[in-house]
GROMACS .gro file of C-alpha atoms in nm:
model
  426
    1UNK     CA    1   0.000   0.000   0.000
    2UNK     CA    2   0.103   0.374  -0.094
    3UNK     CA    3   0.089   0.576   0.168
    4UNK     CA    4   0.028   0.996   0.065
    5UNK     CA    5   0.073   1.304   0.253
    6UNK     CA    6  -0.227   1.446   0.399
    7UNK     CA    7  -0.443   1.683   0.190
    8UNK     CA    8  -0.312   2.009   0.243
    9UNK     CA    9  -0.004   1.945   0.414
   10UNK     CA   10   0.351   1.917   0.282
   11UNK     CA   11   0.682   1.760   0.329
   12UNK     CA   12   1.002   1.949   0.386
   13UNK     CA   13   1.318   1.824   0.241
   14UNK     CA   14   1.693   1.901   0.313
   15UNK     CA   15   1.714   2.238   0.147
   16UNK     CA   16   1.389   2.347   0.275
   17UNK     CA   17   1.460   2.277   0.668
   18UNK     CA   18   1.788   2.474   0.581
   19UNK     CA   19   1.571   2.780   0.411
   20UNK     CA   20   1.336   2.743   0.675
   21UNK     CA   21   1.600   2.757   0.979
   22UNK     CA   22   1.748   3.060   0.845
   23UNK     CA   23   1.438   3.263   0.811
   24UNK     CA   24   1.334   3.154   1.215
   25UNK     CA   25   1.673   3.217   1.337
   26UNK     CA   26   1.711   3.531   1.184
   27UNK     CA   27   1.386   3.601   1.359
   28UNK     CA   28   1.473   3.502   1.653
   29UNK     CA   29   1.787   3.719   1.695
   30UNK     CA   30   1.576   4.049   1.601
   31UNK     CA   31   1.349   3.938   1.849
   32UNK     CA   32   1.553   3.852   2.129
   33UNK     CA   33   1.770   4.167   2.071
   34UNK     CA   34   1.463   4.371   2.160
   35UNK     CA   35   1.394   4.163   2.475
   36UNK     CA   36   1.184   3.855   2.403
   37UNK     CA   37   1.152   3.573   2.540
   38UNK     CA   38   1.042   3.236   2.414
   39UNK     CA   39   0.706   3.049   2.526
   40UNK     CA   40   0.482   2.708   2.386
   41UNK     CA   41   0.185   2.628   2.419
   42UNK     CA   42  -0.007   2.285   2.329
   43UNK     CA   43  -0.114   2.217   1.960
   44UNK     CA   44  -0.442   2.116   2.101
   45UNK     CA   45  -0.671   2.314   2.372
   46UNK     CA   46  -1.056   2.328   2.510
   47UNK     CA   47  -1.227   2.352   2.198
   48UNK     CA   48  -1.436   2.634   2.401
   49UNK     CA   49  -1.129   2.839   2.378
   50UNK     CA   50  -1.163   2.865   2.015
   51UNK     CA   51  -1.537   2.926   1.992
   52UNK     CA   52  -1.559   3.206   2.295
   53UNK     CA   53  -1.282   3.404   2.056
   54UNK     CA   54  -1.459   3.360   1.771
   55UNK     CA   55  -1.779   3.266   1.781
   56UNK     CA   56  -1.958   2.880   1.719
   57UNK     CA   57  -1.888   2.944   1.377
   58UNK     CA   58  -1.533   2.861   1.381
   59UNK     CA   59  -1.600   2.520   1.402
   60UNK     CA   60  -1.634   2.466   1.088
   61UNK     CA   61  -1.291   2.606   0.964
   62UNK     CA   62  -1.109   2.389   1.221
   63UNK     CA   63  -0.978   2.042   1.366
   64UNK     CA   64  -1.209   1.999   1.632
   65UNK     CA   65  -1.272   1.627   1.792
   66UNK     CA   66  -1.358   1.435   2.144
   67UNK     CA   67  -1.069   1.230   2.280
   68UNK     CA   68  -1.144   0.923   2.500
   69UNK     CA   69  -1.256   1.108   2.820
   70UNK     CA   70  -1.557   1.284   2.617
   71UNK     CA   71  -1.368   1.623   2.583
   72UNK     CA   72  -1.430   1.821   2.343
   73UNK     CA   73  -1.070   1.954   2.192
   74UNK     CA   74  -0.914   2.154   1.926
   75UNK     CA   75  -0.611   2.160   1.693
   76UNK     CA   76  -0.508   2.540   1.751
   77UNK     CA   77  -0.607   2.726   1.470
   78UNK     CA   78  -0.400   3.046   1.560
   79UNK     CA   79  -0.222   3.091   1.846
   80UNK     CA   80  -0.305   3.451   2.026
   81UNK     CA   81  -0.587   3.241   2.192
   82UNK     CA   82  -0.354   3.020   2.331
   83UNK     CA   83  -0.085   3.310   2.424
   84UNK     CA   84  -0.402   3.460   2.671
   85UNK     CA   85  -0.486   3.137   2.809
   86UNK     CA   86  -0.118   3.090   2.932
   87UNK     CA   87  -0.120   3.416   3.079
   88UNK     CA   88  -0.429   3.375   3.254
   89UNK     CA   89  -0.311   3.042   3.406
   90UNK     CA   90   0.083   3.121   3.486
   91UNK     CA   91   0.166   3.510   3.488
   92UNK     CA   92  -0.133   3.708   3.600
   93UNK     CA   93   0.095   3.826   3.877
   94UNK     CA   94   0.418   3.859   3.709
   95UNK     CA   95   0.574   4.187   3.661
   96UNK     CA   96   0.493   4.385   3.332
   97UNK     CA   97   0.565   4.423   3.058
   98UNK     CA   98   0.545   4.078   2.947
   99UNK     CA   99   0.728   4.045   2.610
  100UNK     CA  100   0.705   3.707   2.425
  101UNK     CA  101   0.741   3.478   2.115
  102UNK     CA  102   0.626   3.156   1.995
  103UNK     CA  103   0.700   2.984   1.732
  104UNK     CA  104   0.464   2.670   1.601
  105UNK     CA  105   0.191   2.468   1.354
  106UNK     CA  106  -0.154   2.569   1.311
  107UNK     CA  107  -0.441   2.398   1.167
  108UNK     CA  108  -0.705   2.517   0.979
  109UNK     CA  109  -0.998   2.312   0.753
  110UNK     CA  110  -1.073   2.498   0.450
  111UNK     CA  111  -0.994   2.433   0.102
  112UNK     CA  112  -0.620   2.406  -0.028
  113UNK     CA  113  -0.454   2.666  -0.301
  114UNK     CA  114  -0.164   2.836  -0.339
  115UNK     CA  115  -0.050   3.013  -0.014
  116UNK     CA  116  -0.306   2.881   0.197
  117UNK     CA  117  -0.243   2.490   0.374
  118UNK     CA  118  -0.420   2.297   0.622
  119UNK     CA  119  -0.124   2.294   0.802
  120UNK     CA  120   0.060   2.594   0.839
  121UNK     CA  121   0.320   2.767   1.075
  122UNK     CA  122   0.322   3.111   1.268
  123UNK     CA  123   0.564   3.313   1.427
  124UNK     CA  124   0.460   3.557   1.677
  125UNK     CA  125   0.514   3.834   1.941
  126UNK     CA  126   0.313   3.958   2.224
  127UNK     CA  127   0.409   4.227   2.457
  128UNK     CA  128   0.154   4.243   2.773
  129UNK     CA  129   0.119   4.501   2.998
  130UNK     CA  130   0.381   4.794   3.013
  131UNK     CA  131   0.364   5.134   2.815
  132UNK     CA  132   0.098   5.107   2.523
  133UNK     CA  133   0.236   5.378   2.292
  134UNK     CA  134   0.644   5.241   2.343
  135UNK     CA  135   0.507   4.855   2.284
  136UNK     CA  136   0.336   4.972   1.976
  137UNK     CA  137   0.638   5.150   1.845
  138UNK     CA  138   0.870   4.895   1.945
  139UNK     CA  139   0.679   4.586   1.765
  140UNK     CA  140   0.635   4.745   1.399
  141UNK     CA  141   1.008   4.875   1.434
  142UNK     CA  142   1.051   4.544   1.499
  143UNK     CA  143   0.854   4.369   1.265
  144UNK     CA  144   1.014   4.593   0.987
  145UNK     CA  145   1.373   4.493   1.085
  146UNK     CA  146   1.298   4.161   1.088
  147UNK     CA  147   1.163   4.167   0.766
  148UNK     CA  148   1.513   4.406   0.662
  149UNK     CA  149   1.737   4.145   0.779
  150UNK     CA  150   1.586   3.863   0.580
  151UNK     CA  151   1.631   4.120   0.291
  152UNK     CA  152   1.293   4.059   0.218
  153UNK     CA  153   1.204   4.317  -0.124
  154UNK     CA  154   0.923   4.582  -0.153
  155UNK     CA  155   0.671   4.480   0.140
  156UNK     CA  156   0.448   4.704   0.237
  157UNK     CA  157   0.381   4.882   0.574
  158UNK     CA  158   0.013   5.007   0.658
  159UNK     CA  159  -0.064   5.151   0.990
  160UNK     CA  160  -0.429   5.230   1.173
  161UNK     CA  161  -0.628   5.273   1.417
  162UNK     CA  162  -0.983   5.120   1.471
  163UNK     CA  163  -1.056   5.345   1.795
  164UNK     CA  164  -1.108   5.632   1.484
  165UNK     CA  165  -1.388   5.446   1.352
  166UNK     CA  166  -1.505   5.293   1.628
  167UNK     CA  167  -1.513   5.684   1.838
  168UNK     CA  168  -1.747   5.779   1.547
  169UNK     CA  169  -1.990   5.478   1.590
  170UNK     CA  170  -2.011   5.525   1.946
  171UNK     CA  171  -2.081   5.860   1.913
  172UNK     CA  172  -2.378   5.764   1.678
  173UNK     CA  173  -2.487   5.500   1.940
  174UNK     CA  174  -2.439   5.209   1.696
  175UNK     CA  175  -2.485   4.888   1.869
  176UNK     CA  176  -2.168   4.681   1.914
  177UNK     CA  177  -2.342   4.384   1.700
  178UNK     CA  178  -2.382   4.637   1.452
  179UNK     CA  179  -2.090   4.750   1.479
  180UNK     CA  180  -1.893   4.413   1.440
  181UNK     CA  181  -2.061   4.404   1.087
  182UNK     CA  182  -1.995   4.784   1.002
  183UNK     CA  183  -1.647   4.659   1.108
  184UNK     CA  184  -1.615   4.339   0.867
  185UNK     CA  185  -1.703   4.523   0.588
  186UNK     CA  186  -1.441   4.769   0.623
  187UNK     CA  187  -1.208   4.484   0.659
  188UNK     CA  188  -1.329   4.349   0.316
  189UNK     CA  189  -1.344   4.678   0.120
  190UNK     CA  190  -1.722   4.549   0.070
  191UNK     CA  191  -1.823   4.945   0.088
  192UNK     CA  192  -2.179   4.830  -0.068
  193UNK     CA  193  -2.231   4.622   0.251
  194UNK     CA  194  -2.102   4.942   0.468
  195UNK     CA  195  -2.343   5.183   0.273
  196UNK     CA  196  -2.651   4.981   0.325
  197UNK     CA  197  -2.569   4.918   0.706
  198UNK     CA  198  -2.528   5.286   0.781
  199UNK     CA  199  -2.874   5.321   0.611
  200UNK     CA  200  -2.995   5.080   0.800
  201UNK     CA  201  -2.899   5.267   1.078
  202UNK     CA  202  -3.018   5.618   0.955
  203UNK     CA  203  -2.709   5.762   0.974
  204UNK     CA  204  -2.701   6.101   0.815
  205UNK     CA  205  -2.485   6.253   0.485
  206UNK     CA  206  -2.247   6.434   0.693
  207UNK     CA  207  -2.142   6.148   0.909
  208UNK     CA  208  -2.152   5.921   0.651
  209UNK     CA  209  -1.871   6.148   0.480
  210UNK     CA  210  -1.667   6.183   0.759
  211UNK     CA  211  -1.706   5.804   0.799
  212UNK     CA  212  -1.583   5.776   0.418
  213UNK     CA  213  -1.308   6.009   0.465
  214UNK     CA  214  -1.156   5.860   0.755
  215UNK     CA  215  -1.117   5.501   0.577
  216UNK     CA  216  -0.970   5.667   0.268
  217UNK     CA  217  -0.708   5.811   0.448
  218UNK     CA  218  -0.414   5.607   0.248
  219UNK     CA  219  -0.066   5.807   0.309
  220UNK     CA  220   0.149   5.979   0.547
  221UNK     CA  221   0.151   6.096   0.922
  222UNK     CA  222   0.034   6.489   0.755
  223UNK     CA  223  -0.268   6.291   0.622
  224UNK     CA  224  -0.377   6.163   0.968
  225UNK     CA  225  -0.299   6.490   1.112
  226UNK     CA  226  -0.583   6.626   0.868
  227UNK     CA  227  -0.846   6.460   0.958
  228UNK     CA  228  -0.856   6.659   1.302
  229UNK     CA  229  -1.041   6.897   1.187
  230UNK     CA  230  -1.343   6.621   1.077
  231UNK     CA  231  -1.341   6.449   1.399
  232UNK     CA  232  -1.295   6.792   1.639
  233UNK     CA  233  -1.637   6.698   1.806
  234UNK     CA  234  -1.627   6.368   1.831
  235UNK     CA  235  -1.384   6.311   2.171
  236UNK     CA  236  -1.302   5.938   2.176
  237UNK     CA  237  -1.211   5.965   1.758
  238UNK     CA  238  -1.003   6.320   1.812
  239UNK     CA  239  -0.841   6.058   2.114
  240UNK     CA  240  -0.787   5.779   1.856
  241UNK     CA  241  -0.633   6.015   1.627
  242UNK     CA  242  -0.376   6.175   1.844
  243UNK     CA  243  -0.254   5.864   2.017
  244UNK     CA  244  -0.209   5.718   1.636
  245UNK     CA  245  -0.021   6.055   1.594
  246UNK     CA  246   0.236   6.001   1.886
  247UNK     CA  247   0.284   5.636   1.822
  248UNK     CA  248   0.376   5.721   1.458
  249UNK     CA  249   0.630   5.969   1.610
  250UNK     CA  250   0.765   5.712   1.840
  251UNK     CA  251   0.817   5.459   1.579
  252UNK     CA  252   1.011   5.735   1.364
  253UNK     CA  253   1.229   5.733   1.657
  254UNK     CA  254   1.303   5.363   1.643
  255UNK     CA  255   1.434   5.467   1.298
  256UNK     CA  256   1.157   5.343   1.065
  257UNK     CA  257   1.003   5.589   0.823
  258UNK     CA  258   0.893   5.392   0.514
  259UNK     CA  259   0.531   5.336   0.643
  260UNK     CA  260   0.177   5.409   0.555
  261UNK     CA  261  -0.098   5.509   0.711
  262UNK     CA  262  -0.446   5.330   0.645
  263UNK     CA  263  -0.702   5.378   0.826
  264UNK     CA  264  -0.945   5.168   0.604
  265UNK     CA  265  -0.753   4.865   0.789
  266UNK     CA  266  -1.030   4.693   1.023
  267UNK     CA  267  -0.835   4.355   1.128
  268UNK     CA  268  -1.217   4.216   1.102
  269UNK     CA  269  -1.193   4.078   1.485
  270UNK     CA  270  -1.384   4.253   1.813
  271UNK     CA  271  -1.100   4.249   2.052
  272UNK     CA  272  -0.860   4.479   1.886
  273UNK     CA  273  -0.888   4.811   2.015
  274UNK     CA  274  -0.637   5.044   1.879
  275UNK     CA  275  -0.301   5.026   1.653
  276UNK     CA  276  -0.372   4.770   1.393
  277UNK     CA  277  -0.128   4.701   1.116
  278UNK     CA  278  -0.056   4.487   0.856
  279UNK     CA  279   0.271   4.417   0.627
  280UNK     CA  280   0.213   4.326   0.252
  281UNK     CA  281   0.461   4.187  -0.036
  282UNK     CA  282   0.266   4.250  -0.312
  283UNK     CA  283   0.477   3.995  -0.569
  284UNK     CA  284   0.286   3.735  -0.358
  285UNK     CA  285  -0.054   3.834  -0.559
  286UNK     CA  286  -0.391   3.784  -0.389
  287UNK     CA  287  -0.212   3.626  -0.076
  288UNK     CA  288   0.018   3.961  -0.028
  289UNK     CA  289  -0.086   3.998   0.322
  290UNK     CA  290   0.220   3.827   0.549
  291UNK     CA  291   0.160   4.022   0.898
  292UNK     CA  292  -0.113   4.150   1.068
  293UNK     CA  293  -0.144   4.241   1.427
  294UNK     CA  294  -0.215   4.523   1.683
  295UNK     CA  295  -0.337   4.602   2.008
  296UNK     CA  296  -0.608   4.444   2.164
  297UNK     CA  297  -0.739   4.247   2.500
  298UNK     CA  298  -0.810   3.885   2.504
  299UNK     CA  299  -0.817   3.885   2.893
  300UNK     CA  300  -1.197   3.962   2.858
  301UNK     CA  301  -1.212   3.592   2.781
  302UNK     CA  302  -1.065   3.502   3.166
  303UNK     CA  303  -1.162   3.588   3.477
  304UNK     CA  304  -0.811   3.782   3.462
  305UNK     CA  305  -0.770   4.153   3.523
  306UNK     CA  306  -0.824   4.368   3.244
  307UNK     CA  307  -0.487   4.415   3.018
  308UNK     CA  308  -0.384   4.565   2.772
  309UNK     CA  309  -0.174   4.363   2.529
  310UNK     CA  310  -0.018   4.408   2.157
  311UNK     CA  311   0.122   4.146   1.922
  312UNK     CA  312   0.139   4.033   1.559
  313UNK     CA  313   0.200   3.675   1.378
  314UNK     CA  314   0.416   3.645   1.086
  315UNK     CA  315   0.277   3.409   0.841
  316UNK     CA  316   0.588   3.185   0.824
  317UNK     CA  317   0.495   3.019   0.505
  318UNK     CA  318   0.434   3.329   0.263
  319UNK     CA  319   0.739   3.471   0.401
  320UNK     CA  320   0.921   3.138   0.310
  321UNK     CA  321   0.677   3.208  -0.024
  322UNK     CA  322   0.827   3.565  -0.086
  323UNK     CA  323   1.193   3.401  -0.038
  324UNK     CA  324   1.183   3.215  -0.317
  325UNK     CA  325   0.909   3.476  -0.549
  326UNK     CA  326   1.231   3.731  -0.480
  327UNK     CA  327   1.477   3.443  -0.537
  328UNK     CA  328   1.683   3.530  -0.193
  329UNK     CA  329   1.995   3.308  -0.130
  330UNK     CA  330   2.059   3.215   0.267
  331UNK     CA  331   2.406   3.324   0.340
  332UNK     CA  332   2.667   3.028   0.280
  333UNK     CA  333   2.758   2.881   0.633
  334UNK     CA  334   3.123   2.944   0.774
  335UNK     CA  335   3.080   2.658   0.981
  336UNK     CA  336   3.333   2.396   0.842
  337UNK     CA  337   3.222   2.058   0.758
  338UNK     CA  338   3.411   1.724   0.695
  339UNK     CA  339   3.390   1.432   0.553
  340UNK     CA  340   3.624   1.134   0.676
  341UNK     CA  341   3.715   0.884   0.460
  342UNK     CA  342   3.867   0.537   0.582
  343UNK     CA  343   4.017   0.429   0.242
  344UNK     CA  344   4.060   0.076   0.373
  345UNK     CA  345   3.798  -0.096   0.610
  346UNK     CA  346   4.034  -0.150   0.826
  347UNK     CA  347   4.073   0.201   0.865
  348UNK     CA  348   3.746   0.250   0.989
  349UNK     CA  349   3.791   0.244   1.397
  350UNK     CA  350   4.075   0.503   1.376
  351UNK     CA  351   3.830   0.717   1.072
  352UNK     CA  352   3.585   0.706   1.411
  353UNK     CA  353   3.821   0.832   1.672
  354UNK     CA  354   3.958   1.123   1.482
  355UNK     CA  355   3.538   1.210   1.379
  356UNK     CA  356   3.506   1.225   1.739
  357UNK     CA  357   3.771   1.445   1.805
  358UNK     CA  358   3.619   1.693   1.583
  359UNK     CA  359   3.285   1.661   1.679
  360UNK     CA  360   3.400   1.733   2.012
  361UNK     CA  361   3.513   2.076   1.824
  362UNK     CA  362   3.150   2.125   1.721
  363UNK     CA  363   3.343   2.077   1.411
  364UNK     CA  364   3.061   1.917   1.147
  365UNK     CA  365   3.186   1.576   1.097
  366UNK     CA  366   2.995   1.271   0.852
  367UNK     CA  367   3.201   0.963   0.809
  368UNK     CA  368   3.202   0.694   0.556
  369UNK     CA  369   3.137   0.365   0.707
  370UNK     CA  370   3.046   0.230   0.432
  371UNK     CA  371   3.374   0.181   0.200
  372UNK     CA  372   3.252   0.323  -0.116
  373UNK     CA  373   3.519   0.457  -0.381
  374UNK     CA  374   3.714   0.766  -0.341
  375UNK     CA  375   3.546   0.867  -0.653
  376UNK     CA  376   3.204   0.862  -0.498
  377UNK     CA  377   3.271   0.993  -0.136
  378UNK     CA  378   3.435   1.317  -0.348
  379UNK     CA  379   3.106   1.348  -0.537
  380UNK     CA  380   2.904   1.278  -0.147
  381UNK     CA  381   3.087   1.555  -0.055
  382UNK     CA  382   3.039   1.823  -0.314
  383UNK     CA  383   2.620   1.706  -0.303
  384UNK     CA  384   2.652   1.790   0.095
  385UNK     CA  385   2.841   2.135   0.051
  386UNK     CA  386   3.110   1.978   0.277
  387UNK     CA  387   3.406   2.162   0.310
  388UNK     CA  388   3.711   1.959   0.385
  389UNK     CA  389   3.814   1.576   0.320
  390UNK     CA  390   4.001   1.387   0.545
  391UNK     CA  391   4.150   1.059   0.402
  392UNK     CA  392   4.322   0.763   0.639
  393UNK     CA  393   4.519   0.528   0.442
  394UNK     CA  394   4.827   0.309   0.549
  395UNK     CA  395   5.090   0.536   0.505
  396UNK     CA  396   4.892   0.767   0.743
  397UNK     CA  397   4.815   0.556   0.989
  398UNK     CA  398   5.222   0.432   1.008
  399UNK     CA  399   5.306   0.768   1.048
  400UNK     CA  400   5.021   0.947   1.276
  401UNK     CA  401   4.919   1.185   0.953
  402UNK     CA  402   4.601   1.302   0.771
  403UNK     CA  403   4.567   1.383   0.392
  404UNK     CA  404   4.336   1.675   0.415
  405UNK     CA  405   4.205   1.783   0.065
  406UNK     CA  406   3.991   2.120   0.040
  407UNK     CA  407   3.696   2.057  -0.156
  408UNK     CA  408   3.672   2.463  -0.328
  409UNK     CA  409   4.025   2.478  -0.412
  410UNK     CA  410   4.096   2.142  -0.471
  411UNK     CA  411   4.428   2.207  -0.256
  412UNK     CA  412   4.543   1.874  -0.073
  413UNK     CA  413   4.820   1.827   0.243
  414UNK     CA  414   4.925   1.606   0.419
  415UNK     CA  415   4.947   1.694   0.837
  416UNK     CA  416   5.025   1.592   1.187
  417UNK     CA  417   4.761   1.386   1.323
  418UNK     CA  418   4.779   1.665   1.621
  419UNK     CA  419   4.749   1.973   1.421
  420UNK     CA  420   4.391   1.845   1.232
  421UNK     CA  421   4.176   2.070   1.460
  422UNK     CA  422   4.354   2.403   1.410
  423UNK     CA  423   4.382   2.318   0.994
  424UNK     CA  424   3.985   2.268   1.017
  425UNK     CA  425   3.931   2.560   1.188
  426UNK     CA  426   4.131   2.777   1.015
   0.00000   0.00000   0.00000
């Protein structure tokens, strides 16, 4: 019998884990240079989890089963959820801010195309607690250098706010049901949809414009800082629009510049309640969008205290996607690597013990153990990018040598059993 990958899932080979390990690591240094600290959480939790976030309706877009005790479970389908739970169970009391990162699978059921898998992987970053405006600033500077350092080409930056919008629908005493949908269709550009629901809820011409302007609002910090003037009487938008303004200015401060500001971006979920942003590449096509995050509280959920929290999830798969769109090339590893070669089998024992002494060097070592021909191990070794050959024959042996041969130059010695380490090395 044939057994096949999964629908929707996929198999990474040699080159890919190496690609893939790059892009996390690099990741991981930006983020741990700013402060962050790793967490995990399960790939399965209370199914409830899921469905209190975002509504019964999720169930259908996700893994969801009983296991033998009757409980009903879930195959996390994001992990933000997941990030709040842990919080509410292990560092309620724990000083703030709380700055984090996880790294892990998701699992979603819906149909498979380009971009989009059943089984897919996030990166992400919370920061709970602390200074709002500085954790804003400090996670899109971050999220852009990230991005920088994996010399990823022509993404995209857009920055909002949904407490604009939102301070204008209060202000009209729009329900928050109502609102969620006034909300969603902003998030899908569906401005038909938006229209007819602000009939719906006899909302006049004039707010209806101001309403219109504030979404098209598609440039720089001046073109925020115009929209004052429309939102002058309405307190909690005017609020919205200044704390926008200073986070902007803090994040210019951090260094980063190349930004926009859209304020048309909705995130199309209730509990964000401020910054939102998102990060396109646009040579990805209709799946452009590889970030999206902001502030927001999940502690609602919980019987926790009321937090504040901000955070974002790299889609880890279109970013590996815009690697190869952009053609990027990982860096090629200084770390040496060798390849030992007994020529005769009864070489093999002493092949082992000087492997060993180089492993001990976290010196990459492979060994052949299995006798084939010079010829071949040469051609094993340029396959495996390794950089060095060392070859044990009689004569060595007798006289406590090493024929070293380096594979890019083609260059081949003979040393000192003793000096094998440093010649590696250097």
């Amino acid at each position: 019998m044939e057994f096949k990958k999964p629908r929707g899932t996929r198999d990474f080979l040699f080159e890919d884990m190496e690609e893939r390990k790059y892009v996390e690591n690099t990741i991981r240094t930006v983020v741990e240079n700013y402060g962050f600290k790793e967490i995990k959480t399960p790939i399965f939790e209370d199914l409830e989890l899921f469905t209190a976030k975002s509504g019964d309706g999720v169930k259908e877009e996700i893994y969801h089963f009983q296991d033998k005790g009757g409980r009903d479970l879930a195959l996390r389908p994001e992990l933000t959820a997941s990030v709040s739970r842990l919080y509410d169970n292990n560092l309620q009391k724990s000083a703030k801010p709380l700055k984090m990162y996880y790294f892990g699978s998701c699992f979603r059921y819906e149909r498979p195309q380009a971009g989009r898998y059943r089984q897919f992987w996030q990166f992400g970053i919370e920061v709970i607690g602390g200074t709002p405006i500085y954790n804003e600033a400090e996670i899109v500077a971050m999220a852009n250098e990230a991005l920088s350092k994996l010399n990823i080409k022509n993404y995209e930056f857009a920055i909002g706010h949904l407490g604009i919008i939102k301070g204008v629908l209060n202000h009209l005493h729009i329900s928050s049901e109502i609102q969620t949908q006034i909300i969603a269709s902003i998030d899908k550009e569906d401005y038909e949809l938006l229209d007819n629901l602000l009939d719906d809820c006899n909302v006049s011409e004039e707010y209806k414009s101001i309403i219109t302007s504030i979404i098209n609002v598609n440039g720089t910090l001046e073109d925020l800082i115009n929209i004052k003037s429309l939102v002058k009487d309405i307190e909690d938008s005017l609020n919205a629009v200044e704390n926008l303004e200073e986070i902007l200015k803090t994040i210019e401060a951090f260094g980063f510049t190349d930004y926009t500001v859209k304020l048309s971006i909705a995130r199309g979920l209730d509990y964000y309640t401020g910054l939102v942003f998102e990060i396109y590449v646009p040579d990805l096509g209709a799946e452009k969008q590889i970030t999206g995050g902001g502030t927001y509280n999940l502690t609602s959920l919980f019987d926790s205290e009321e937090v504040e929290s901000t955070g974002f999830a790299f889609g880890f798969d279109r970013i590996m996607e815009a690697f190869h769109r952009q053609n990027i090339q990982i860096p090629a590893s200084s770390t040496p690597k060798v390849l030992v070669i007994p020529v005769k089998k009864e070489f093999k024992l002493e092949a082992i013990r000087i492997a060993q002494e180089l492993r001990k060097e976290n010196i990459i070592t492979d060994i052949d153990l299995k006798g084939k021909k010079l010829k071949k191990n040469l051609s094993y070794a340029n396959n495996h990018n390794i950089n060095k050959v060392i070859m044990i024959g009689q004569q060595e042996v007798e006289n406590n040598t090493l024929t070293v041969k380096d594979m890019e130059s083609g260059e081949q010695s003979t040393i000192p059993q003793t000096e094998v380490i440093e010649t590696i090395l250097n």
